[in-house]
PDB file of C-alpha atoms in Angstrom:
ATOM      1  CA  MET A   1    -137.863 178.535 -59.923  1.00 79.00           C
ATOM      2  CA  LYS A   2    -139.705 175.355 -60.546  1.00 81.00           C
ATOM      3  CA  SER A   3    -138.627 173.076 -57.864  1.00 77.00           C
ATOM      4  CA  ILE A   4    -139.990 172.587 -54.566  1.00 67.00           C
ATOM      5  CA  ARG A   5    -137.531 172.803 -51.812  1.00 45.00           C
ATOM      6  CA  ILE A   6    -139.745 172.180 -48.724  1.00 35.00           C
ATOM      7  CA  THR A   7    -140.591 168.615 -47.926  1.00 31.00           C
ATOM      8  CA  ARG A   8    -144.716 168.005 -48.047  1.00 30.00           C
ATOM      9  CA  LEU A   9    -145.588 171.616 -48.964  1.00 27.00           C
ATOM     10  CA  PRO A  10    -147.663 171.847 -52.036  1.00 29.00           C
ATOM     11  CA  ASP A  11    -146.848 174.622 -54.878  1.00 30.00           C
ATOM     12  CA  THR A  12    -149.203 177.442 -53.861  1.00 27.00           C
ATOM     13  CA  ARG A  13    -147.721 179.829 -56.329  1.00 27.00           C
ATOM     14  CA  ARG A  14    -149.949 181.304 -58.949  1.00 30.00           C
ATOM     15  CA  PRO A  15    -153.082 178.929 -57.763  1.00 32.00           C
ATOM     16  CA  ALA A  16    -155.692 180.094 -59.918  1.00 32.00           C
ATOM     17  CA  LEU A  17    -153.553 179.213 -63.008  1.00 37.00           C
ATOM     18  CA  LEU A  18    -152.905 175.980 -61.637  1.00 39.00           C
ATOM     19  CA  GLY A  19    -156.779 175.346 -60.891  1.00 37.00           C
ATOM     20  CA  ALA A  20    -157.633 176.408 -64.543  1.00 39.00           C
ATOM     21  CA  ALA A  21    -154.870 173.868 -65.986  1.00 42.00           C
ATOM     22  CA  LEU A  22    -156.449 171.050 -64.160  1.00 42.00           C
ATOM     23  CA  VAL A  23    -159.486 171.810 -65.925  1.00 38.00           C
ATOM     24  CA  LEU A  24    -157.753 172.011 -69.282  1.00 42.00           C
ATOM     25  CA  LEU A  25    -156.448 168.672 -68.375  1.00 45.00           C
ATOM     26  CA  ALA A  26    -159.774 167.263 -67.989  1.00 37.00           C
ATOM     27  CA  VAL A  27    -161.399 168.523 -70.912  1.00 35.00           C
ATOM     28  CA  THR A  28    -158.464 167.789 -73.622  1.00 38.00           C
ATOM     29  CA  SER A  29    -157.823 164.356 -72.535  1.00 36.00           C
ATOM     30  CA  SER A  30    -158.579 163.262 -76.078  1.00 34.00           C
ATOM     31  CA  SER A  31    -155.722 165.115 -77.403  1.00 36.00           C
ATOM     32  CA  VAL A  32    -153.165 163.246 -75.001  1.00 37.00           C
ATOM     33  CA  ALA A  33    -152.169 160.670 -77.845  1.00 34.00           C
ATOM     34  CA  SER A  34    -151.323 163.519 -80.257  1.00 38.00           C
ATOM     35  CA  ALA A  35    -149.754 165.435 -77.810  1.00 38.00           C
ATOM     36  CA  ASP A  36    -147.651 162.721 -76.645  1.00 42.00           C
ATOM     37  CA  ASP A  37    -146.586 161.720 -80.296  1.00 45.00           C
ATOM     38  CA  GLY A  38    -145.006 164.935 -80.770  1.00 45.00           C
ATOM     39  CA  PRO A  39    -146.641 166.490 -83.952  1.00 48.00           C
ATOM     40  CA  GLY A  40    -149.144 168.695 -81.881  1.00 55.00           C
ATOM     41  CA  PRO A  41    -151.565 170.069 -81.005  1.00 84.00           C
ATOM     42  CA  PHE A  42    -149.058 172.810 -80.030  1.00 93.00           C
ATOM     43  CA  GLY A  43    -148.910 174.482 -76.780  1.00 95.00           C
ATOM     44  CA  VAL A  44    -151.543 172.304 -75.200  1.00 95.00           C
ATOM     45  CA  THR A  45    -151.039 170.808 -71.815  1.00 96.00           C
ATOM     46  CA  VAL A  46    -152.611 167.271 -71.077  1.00 95.00           C
ATOM     47  CA  GLN A  47    -152.236 164.502 -68.780  1.00 95.00           C
ATOM     48  CA  ALA A  48    -149.383 162.343 -70.095  1.00 96.00           C
ATOM     49  CA  ALA A  49    -150.406 158.884 -71.497  1.00 95.00           C
ATOM     50  CA  ARG A  50    -148.747 155.780 -69.994  1.00 95.00           C
ATOM     51  CA  ASN A  51    -146.688 154.544 -72.610  1.00 95.00           C
ATOM     52  CA  SER A  52    -142.651 153.489 -73.431  1.00 94.00           C
ATOM     53  CA  ARG A  53    -141.769 156.970 -73.362  1.00 94.00           C
ATOM     54  CA  SER A  54    -143.767 158.566 -70.516  1.00 96.00           C
ATOM     55  CA  VAL A  55    -142.214 155.835 -68.035  1.00 98.00           C
ATOM     56  CA  ARG A  56    -139.029 156.908 -68.526  1.00 98.00           C
ATOM     57  CA  VAL A  57    -139.772 160.260 -66.832  1.00 98.00           C
ATOM     58  CA  GLY A  58    -140.372 160.065 -63.019  1.00 98.00           C
ATOM     59  CA  ALA A  59    -140.552 162.384 -59.948  1.00 98.00           C
ATOM     60  CA  LEU A  60    -137.743 163.115 -57.764  1.00 98.00           C
ATOM     61  CA  PHE A  61    -138.247 162.487 -53.921  1.00 97.00           C
ATOM     62  CA  HIS A  62    -136.663 163.681 -50.761  1.00 96.00           C
ATOM     63  CA  GLY A  63    -135.489 160.723 -48.917  1.00 96.00           C
ATOM     64  CA  GLY A  64    -134.380 157.238 -49.808  1.00 96.00           C
ATOM     65  CA  ALA A  65    -136.330 154.535 -51.602  1.00 97.00           C
ATOM     66  CA  ALA A  66    -136.905 152.640 -48.246  1.00 97.00           C
ATOM     67  CA  SER A  67    -139.061 155.672 -47.277  1.00 96.00           C
ATOM     68  CA  GLU A  68    -141.073 154.839 -50.415  1.00 96.00           C
ATOM     69  CA  GLY A  69    -141.709 158.605 -51.141  1.00 95.00           C
ATOM     70  CA  GLY A  70    -142.662 159.659 -47.804  1.00 95.00           C
ATOM     71  CA  GLY A  71    -140.709 162.797 -48.017  1.00 93.00           C
ATOM     72  CA  GLY A  72    -142.692 164.098 -50.989  1.00 95.00           C
ATOM     73  CA  HIS A  73    -141.665 164.582 -54.765  1.00 96.00           C
ATOM     74  CA  PHE A  74    -140.184 168.272 -55.499  1.00 96.00           C
ATOM     75  CA  CYS A  75    -138.613 167.944 -58.991  1.00 97.00           C
ATOM     76  CA  THR A  76    -138.588 165.828 -62.254  1.00 98.00           C
ATOM     77  CA  ALA A  77    -135.984 163.643 -63.885  1.00 98.00           C
ATOM     78  CA  SER A  78    -135.838 161.269 -66.654  1.00 98.00           C
ATOM     79  CA  VAL A  79    -133.692 158.219 -67.718  1.00 98.00           C
ATOM     80  CA  VAL A  80    -131.003 158.766 -70.346  1.00 98.00           C
ATOM     81  CA  HIS A  81    -129.167 156.042 -72.020  1.00 98.00           C
ATOM     82  CA  SER A  82    -125.814 155.091 -70.725  1.00 98.00           C
ATOM     83  CA  GLY A  83    -123.552 151.968 -71.045  1.00 97.00           C
ATOM     84  CA  GLY A  84    -124.272 151.453 -67.306  1.00 97.00           C
ATOM     85  CA  ARG A  85    -127.987 151.775 -68.045  1.00 98.00           C
ATOM     86  CA  ASP A  86    -128.245 153.742 -64.788  1.00 98.00           C
ATOM     87  CA  LEU A  87    -128.225 157.146 -65.497  1.00 98.00           C
ATOM     88  CA  LEU A  88    -131.028 160.132 -64.622  1.00 98.00           C
ATOM     89  CA  LEU A  89    -130.953 163.890 -66.258  1.00 98.00           C
ATOM     90  CA  THR A  90    -132.313 166.493 -64.378  1.00 98.00           C
ATOM     91  CA  ALA A  91    -131.684 170.318 -63.563  1.00 98.00           C
ATOM     92  CA  ALA A  92    -128.432 171.222 -61.502  1.00 97.00           C
ATOM     93  CA  HIS A  93    -130.564 173.027 -59.014  1.00 97.00           C
ATOM     94  CA  CYS A  94    -132.700 169.990 -58.213  1.00 97.00           C
ATOM     95  CA  LEU A  95    -129.825 168.160 -56.863  1.00 95.00           C
ATOM     96  CA  ASP A  96    -127.646 171.074 -55.363  1.00 87.00           C
ATOM     97  CA  GLY A  97    -127.301 170.164 -51.726  1.00 81.00           C
ATOM     98  CA  GLU A  98    -129.668 167.258 -51.398  1.00 70.00           C
ATOM     99  CA  ALA A  99    -128.434 164.701 -49.140  1.00 82.00           C
ATOM    100  CA  GLN A 100    -130.606 161.640 -49.914  1.00 93.00           C
ATOM    101  CA  LEU A 101    -132.840 161.257 -52.878  1.00 97.00           C
ATOM    102  CA  SER A 102    -134.825 158.524 -54.625  1.00 98.00           C
ATOM    103  CA  PHE A 103    -136.318 158.542 -57.964  1.00 98.00           C
ATOM    104  CA  ALA A 104    -139.938 156.699 -59.140  1.00 98.00           C
ATOM    105  CA  PRO A 105    -140.140 156.319 -62.918  1.00 98.00           C
ATOM    106  CA  GLY A 106    -143.562 156.356 -64.552  1.00 98.00           C
ATOM    107  CA  TYR A 107    -144.894 157.889 -61.161  1.00 98.00           C
ATOM    108  CA  ARG A 108    -148.810 157.933 -61.433  1.00 97.00           C
ATOM    109  CA  ASP A 109    -151.827 158.207 -58.977  1.00 94.00           C
ATOM    110  CA  GLY A 110    -149.566 158.133 -56.004  1.00 92.00           C
ATOM    111  CA  LYS A 111    -148.274 154.695 -57.050  1.00 96.00           C
ATOM    112  CA  ALA A 112    -144.687 153.893 -58.208  1.00 98.00           C
ATOM    113  CA  PRO A 113    -144.916 150.907 -60.990  1.00 98.00           C
ATOM    114  CA  TYR A 114    -141.547 150.623 -61.167  1.00 98.00           C
ATOM    115  CA  GLY A 115    -140.482 151.004 -57.408  1.00 98.00           C
ATOM    116  CA  PHE A 116    -138.166 153.755 -55.997  1.00 98.00           C
ATOM    117  CA  TRP A 117    -134.541 153.819 -56.810  1.00 98.00           C
ATOM    118  CA  ASP A 118    -131.668 155.286 -54.578  1.00 98.00           C
ATOM    119  CA  VAL A 119    -129.667 158.473 -56.244  1.00 97.00           C
ATOM    120  CA  GLN A 120    -126.171 156.958 -55.727  1.00 97.00           C
ATOM    121  CA  SER A 121    -124.035 159.843 -57.041  1.00 96.00           C
ATOM    122  CA  VAL A 122    -124.506 163.306 -58.526  1.00 97.00           C
ATOM    123  CA  PHE A 123    -122.670 165.040 -60.992  1.00 97.00           C
ATOM    124  CA  LEU A 124    -123.078 168.703 -61.370  1.00 97.00           C
ATOM    125  CA  PRO A 125    -121.094 171.026 -63.768  1.00 98.00           C
ATOM    126  CA  ASP A 126    -118.251 173.236 -62.617  1.00 97.00           C
ATOM    127  CA  GLY A 127    -120.242 176.574 -63.805  1.00 97.00           C
ATOM    128  CA  TRP A 128    -123.059 175.429 -61.324  1.00 97.00           C
ATOM    129  CA  LYS A 129    -120.664 174.461 -58.652  1.00 96.00           C
ATOM    130  CA  GLN A 130    -118.481 177.653 -58.795  1.00 96.00           C
ATOM    131  CA  ASP A 131    -121.411 180.385 -58.974  1.00 95.00           C
ATOM    132  CA  GLN A 132    -124.764 178.598 -59.992  1.00 96.00           C
ATOM    133  CA  ASP A 133    -124.457 179.834 -63.606  1.00 98.00           C
ATOM    134  CA  GLU A 134    -127.883 179.530 -65.325  1.00 98.00           C
ATOM    135  CA  ASP A 135    -126.146 178.232 -68.274  1.00 98.00           C
ATOM    136  CA  SER A 136    -125.006 175.389 -66.176  1.00 98.00           C
ATOM    137  CA  ASP A 137    -128.403 174.302 -64.636  1.00 98.00           C
ATOM    138  CA  VAL A 138    -128.006 170.625 -65.853  1.00 98.00           C
ATOM    139  CA  ALA A 139    -126.877 167.605 -63.846  1.00 98.00           C
ATOM    140  CA  PHE A 140    -126.904 163.931 -63.961  1.00 98.00           C
ATOM    141  CA  ALA A 141    -127.442 161.109 -61.099  1.00 98.00           C
ATOM    142  CA  VAL A 142    -126.368 157.520 -61.198  1.00 98.00           C
ATOM    143  CA  LEU A 143    -128.904 155.102 -59.683  1.00 98.00           C
ATOM    144  CA  ALA A 144    -128.267 152.271 -57.541  1.00 98.00           C
ATOM    145  CA  ALA A 145    -129.530 148.940 -58.886  1.00 98.00           C
ATOM    146  CA  ARG A 146    -132.657 147.156 -57.524  1.00 97.00           C
ATOM    147  CA  ASP A 147    -132.345 143.508 -56.851  1.00 95.00           C
ATOM    148  CA  GLY A 148    -129.445 143.519 -59.326  1.00 97.00           C
ATOM    149  CA  VAL A 149    -131.601 145.264 -62.088  1.00 98.00           C
ATOM    150  CA  GLU A 150    -130.686 148.597 -63.457  1.00 98.00           C
ATOM    151  CA  VAL A 151    -133.247 151.339 -64.186  1.00 98.00           C
ATOM    152  CA  GLU A 152    -133.074 151.174 -68.127  1.00 98.00           C
ATOM    153  CA  ASP A 153    -133.861 147.411 -68.316  1.00 98.00           C
ATOM    154  CA  ALA A 154    -136.980 148.062 -65.712  1.00 98.00           C
ATOM    155  CA  VAL A 155    -138.431 150.806 -68.128  1.00 98.00           C
ATOM    156  CA  GLY A 156    -137.469 149.604 -71.188  1.00 97.00           C
ATOM    157  CA  GLY A 157    -134.548 151.977 -72.237  1.00 97.00           C
ATOM    158  CA  GLY A 158    -133.449 155.475 -71.707  1.00 98.00           C
ATOM    159  CA  ASN A 159    -133.719 158.507 -74.159  1.00 98.00           C
ATOM    160  CA  SER A 160    -130.425 159.591 -75.980  1.00 98.00           C
ATOM    161  CA  PHE A 161    -128.904 162.671 -74.833  1.00 98.00           C
ATOM    162  CA  ALA A 162    -128.059 165.242 -77.125  1.00 98.00           C
ATOM    163  CA  ALA A 163    -126.004 168.384 -77.277  1.00 98.00           C
ATOM    164  CA  HIS A 164    -124.956 171.136 -79.753  1.00 97.00           C
ATOM    165  CA  ARG A 165    -128.535 170.876 -81.453  1.00 96.00           C
ATOM    166  CA  THR A 166    -130.072 174.123 -82.776  1.00 95.00           C
ATOM    167  CA  THR A 167    -132.910 175.732 -80.789  1.00 96.00           C
ATOM    168  CA  GLY A 168    -136.136 175.366 -82.649  1.00 93.00           C
ATOM    169  CA  ALA A 169    -134.898 172.883 -85.305  1.00 93.00           C
ATOM    170  CA  THR A 170    -138.014 170.417 -84.203  1.00 93.00           C
ATOM    171  CA  ALA A 171    -140.777 170.600 -81.775  1.00 96.00           C
ATOM    172  CA  VAL A 172    -140.209 169.077 -78.296  1.00 97.00           C
ATOM    173  CA  THR A 173    -142.292 167.344 -75.745  1.00 97.00           C
ATOM    174  CA  VAL A 174    -142.049 168.389 -72.288  1.00 98.00           C
ATOM    175  CA  THR A 175    -143.319 165.767 -69.486  1.00 98.00           C
ATOM    176  CA  GLY A 176    -143.062 166.644 -65.872  1.00 98.00           C
ATOM    177  CA  TYR A 177    -144.697 166.607 -62.395  1.00 98.00           C
ATOM    178  CA  PRO A 178    -146.157 169.665 -60.775  1.00 97.00           C
ATOM    179  CA  GLY A 179    -145.677 169.285 -57.073  1.00 92.00           C
ATOM    180  CA  SER A 180    -149.199 169.509 -56.471  1.00 88.00           C
ATOM    181  CA  VAL A 181    -150.478 166.417 -58.286  1.00 91.00           C
ATOM    182  CA  ASP A 182    -149.111 162.790 -58.638  1.00 94.00           C
ATOM    183  CA  THR A 183    -149.584 162.277 -62.395  1.00 95.00           C
ATOM    184  CA  PRO A 184    -147.401 163.512 -64.995  1.00 97.00           C
ATOM    185  CA  ILE A 185    -148.349 166.207 -67.520  1.00 97.00           C
ATOM    186  CA  THR A 186    -147.038 166.803 -71.144  1.00 97.00           C
ATOM    187  CA  CYS A 187    -147.102 169.330 -73.582  1.00 97.00           C
ATOM    188  CA  THR A 188    -145.378 169.704 -77.069  1.00 97.00           C
ATOM    189  CA  ASP A 189    -144.277 173.078 -78.632  1.00 97.00           C
ATOM    190  CA  LYS A 190    -141.665 174.414 -80.737  1.00 96.00           C
ATOM    191  CA  PRO A 191    -138.810 176.058 -78.627  1.00 97.00           C
ATOM    192  CA  ALA A 192    -137.388 179.628 -79.468  1.00 97.00           C
ATOM    193  CA  ALA A 193    -133.937 180.966 -78.522  1.00 98.00           C
ATOM    194  CA  GLN A 194    -133.862 183.271 -75.364  1.00 97.00           C
ATOM    195  CA  SER A 195    -130.436 183.878 -75.874  1.00 97.00           C
ATOM    196  CA  ARG A 196    -127.409 182.370 -77.429  1.00 97.00           C
ATOM    197  CA  THR A 197    -127.394 179.849 -74.347  1.00 98.00           C
ATOM    198  CA  GLN A 198    -130.797 180.072 -73.170  1.00 98.00           C
ATOM    199  CA  GLN A 199    -133.978 178.266 -74.780  1.00 98.00           C
ATOM    200  CA  ARG A 200    -137.799 178.714 -73.915  1.00 98.00           C
ATOM    201  CA  VAL A 201    -140.998 176.860 -74.745  1.00 98.00           C
ATOM    202  CA  GLU A 202    -144.554 178.207 -74.180  1.00 97.00           C
ATOM    203  CA  CYS A 203    -146.603 175.369 -72.434  1.00 97.00           C
ATOM    204  CA  PRO A 204    -149.197 176.041 -69.859  1.00 97.00           C
ATOM    205  CA  ALA A 205    -149.325 174.662 -66.274  1.00 96.00           C
ATOM    206  CA  PHE A 206    -145.769 173.695 -65.858  1.00 97.00           C
ATOM    207  CA  ALA A 207    -145.713 174.719 -62.064  1.00 96.00           C
ATOM    208  CA  GLY A 208    -143.169 174.224 -58.964  1.00 95.00           C
ATOM    209  CA  GLY A 209    -142.013 170.495 -59.173  1.00 97.00           C
ATOM    210  CA  THR A 210    -141.214 170.192 -63.071  1.00 98.00           C
ATOM    211  CA  SER A 211    -137.868 171.584 -62.755  1.00 98.00           C
ATOM    212  CA  GLY A 212    -135.749 168.833 -64.596  1.00 98.00           C
ATOM    213  CA  SER A 213    -138.519 167.926 -67.178  1.00 98.00           C
ATOM    214  CA  PRO A 214    -136.918 166.619 -70.076  1.00 98.00           C
ATOM    215  CA  TRP A 215    -137.354 168.194 -73.548  1.00 98.00           C
ATOM    216  CA  VAL A 216    -137.633 165.335 -75.979  1.00 97.00           C
ATOM    217  CA  ASN A 217    -137.221 165.979 -79.740  1.00 96.00           C
ATOM    218  CA  GLY A 218    -138.945 164.056 -82.577  1.00 90.00           C
ATOM    219  CA  ASP A 219    -135.896 161.784 -82.745  1.00 92.00           C
ATOM    220  CA  GLY A 220    -136.359 160.860 -78.952  1.00 94.00           C
ATOM    221  CA  ALA A 221    -133.292 162.585 -77.645  1.00 97.00           C
ATOM    222  CA  VAL A 222    -133.370 165.000 -74.739  1.00 98.00           C
ATOM    223  CA  VAL A 223    -132.313 168.591 -75.910  1.00 98.00           C
ATOM    224  CA  GLY A 224    -133.096 170.439 -72.822  1.00 98.00           C
ATOM    225  CA  VAL A 225    -134.441 170.309 -69.228  1.00 98.00           C
ATOM    226  CA  ILE A 226    -136.721 172.818 -67.325  1.00 98.00           C
ATOM    227  CA  GLY A 227    -134.152 174.943 -65.685  1.00 98.00           C
ATOM    228  CA  GLY A 228    -131.406 177.370 -66.610  1.00 97.00           C
ATOM    229  CA  HIS A 229    -133.010 180.978 -66.528  1.00 97.00           C
ATOM    230  CA  GLU A 230    -134.795 181.742 -63.486  1.00 96.00           C
ATOM    231  CA  GLN A 231    -134.486 178.337 -62.703  1.00 96.00           C
ATOM    232  CA  GLY A 232    -136.756 177.280 -65.075  1.00 95.00           C
ATOM    233  CA  GLY A 233    -139.176 180.193 -65.111  1.00 95.00           C
ATOM    234  CA  ASP A 234    -141.031 182.370 -62.619  1.00 93.00           C
ATOM    235  CA  THR A 235    -144.428 181.738 -64.266  1.00 94.00           C
ATOM    236  CA  ASP A 236    -146.356 178.550 -65.039  1.00 96.00           C
ATOM    237  CA  ASP A 237    -146.842 179.227 -68.853  1.00 97.00           C
ATOM    238  CA  VAL A 238    -143.322 179.706 -70.124  1.00 98.00           C
ATOM    239  CA  SER A 239    -140.346 177.414 -69.146  1.00 98.00           C
ATOM    240  CA  TYR A 240    -136.755 177.671 -69.951  1.00 98.00           C
ATOM    241  CA  SER A 241    -133.727 175.350 -70.390  1.00 98.00           C
ATOM    242  CA  ALA A 242    -129.842 176.010 -70.825  1.00 98.00           C
ATOM    243  CA  VAL A 243    -128.533 175.044 -74.301  1.00 98.00           C
ATOM    244  CA  PHE A 244    -126.778 171.706 -74.118  1.00 98.00           C
ATOM    245  CA  GLY A 245    -123.288 172.503 -74.989  1.00 98.00           C
ATOM    246  CA  THR A 246    -119.643 171.208 -74.643  1.00 98.00           C
ATOM    247  CA  GLU A 247    -120.001 171.444 -70.679  1.00 98.00           C
ATOM    248  CA  ALA A 248    -123.325 169.447 -70.650  1.00 98.00           C
ATOM    249  CA  GLU A 249    -121.785 166.901 -73.092  1.00 98.00           C
ATOM    250  CA  GLU A 250    -118.575 166.372 -71.249  1.00 98.00           C
ATOM    251  CA  LEU A 251    -120.585 166.102 -68.052  1.00 98.00           C
ATOM    252  CA  TYR A 252    -122.831 163.174 -69.472  1.00 98.00           C
ATOM    253  CA  HIS A 253    -119.515 161.345 -70.535  1.00 98.00           C
ATOM    254  CA  VAL A 254    -118.070 161.664 -66.962  1.00 98.00           C
ATOM    255  CA  ALA A 255    -121.276 160.502 -65.446  1.00 98.00           C
ATOM    256  CA  ALA A 256    -121.929 157.967 -67.810  1.00 97.00           C
ATOM    257  CA  LEU A 257    -118.485 156.100 -67.318  1.00 95.00           C
ATOM    258  CA  ALA A 258    -118.975 156.290 -63.695  1.00 91.00           C
ATOM    259  CA  GLY A 259    -122.069 154.306 -63.693  1.00 80.00           C
TER     260      GLY A 259
END
């Protein structure tokens, strides 16, 4: 499980691995650009560069926008394109049961350059609502506008959402926020099938807090989010996602129309 459900507590699972990962981020900073562009190096986790793609990813916080992150961040989400220009994609287990949430796109070094945005409404698939089916661990949220501006307009657009894509057809770039750090990390690798309905990717240091991190393919489309099997994985170095099928596609359209 790669979300953090307790306010303000840092992720303490596998501390030795996380410490090693932070060293890795420092010594591989020169690889940021190539990793973020998608072609490689594969399986290397680095700090995410600040650019037009990474600012579409942000941290989910306990508490409304007025608290300005005071509740602490516990999951990751990303802006996806919709007609209302106000839609987020994350894992269902990140949004299930949370009363008041906010989102900070491009969150970095403890600062929110685009501000905090209130989560206005949440959309969970039936498979998750009924029995927390791991194959349904995907969710959308509509954000309230800030001063009349929608989130896509603030960050320069959103990634497209893509269902029915073949696992491993292309490499994906995964970007997210471990709960113990305030700057996003990113890794590019080629996913593999875990089962017909689940996929996995091997990227180190994706610890608690990275649930909901988008898997973006070379076309700029999100084809997965950390979640699904073991709610994203019980180790830092292998992450899972449900394969986006008809249920996820229909949920996207419902949420997009509501925005």
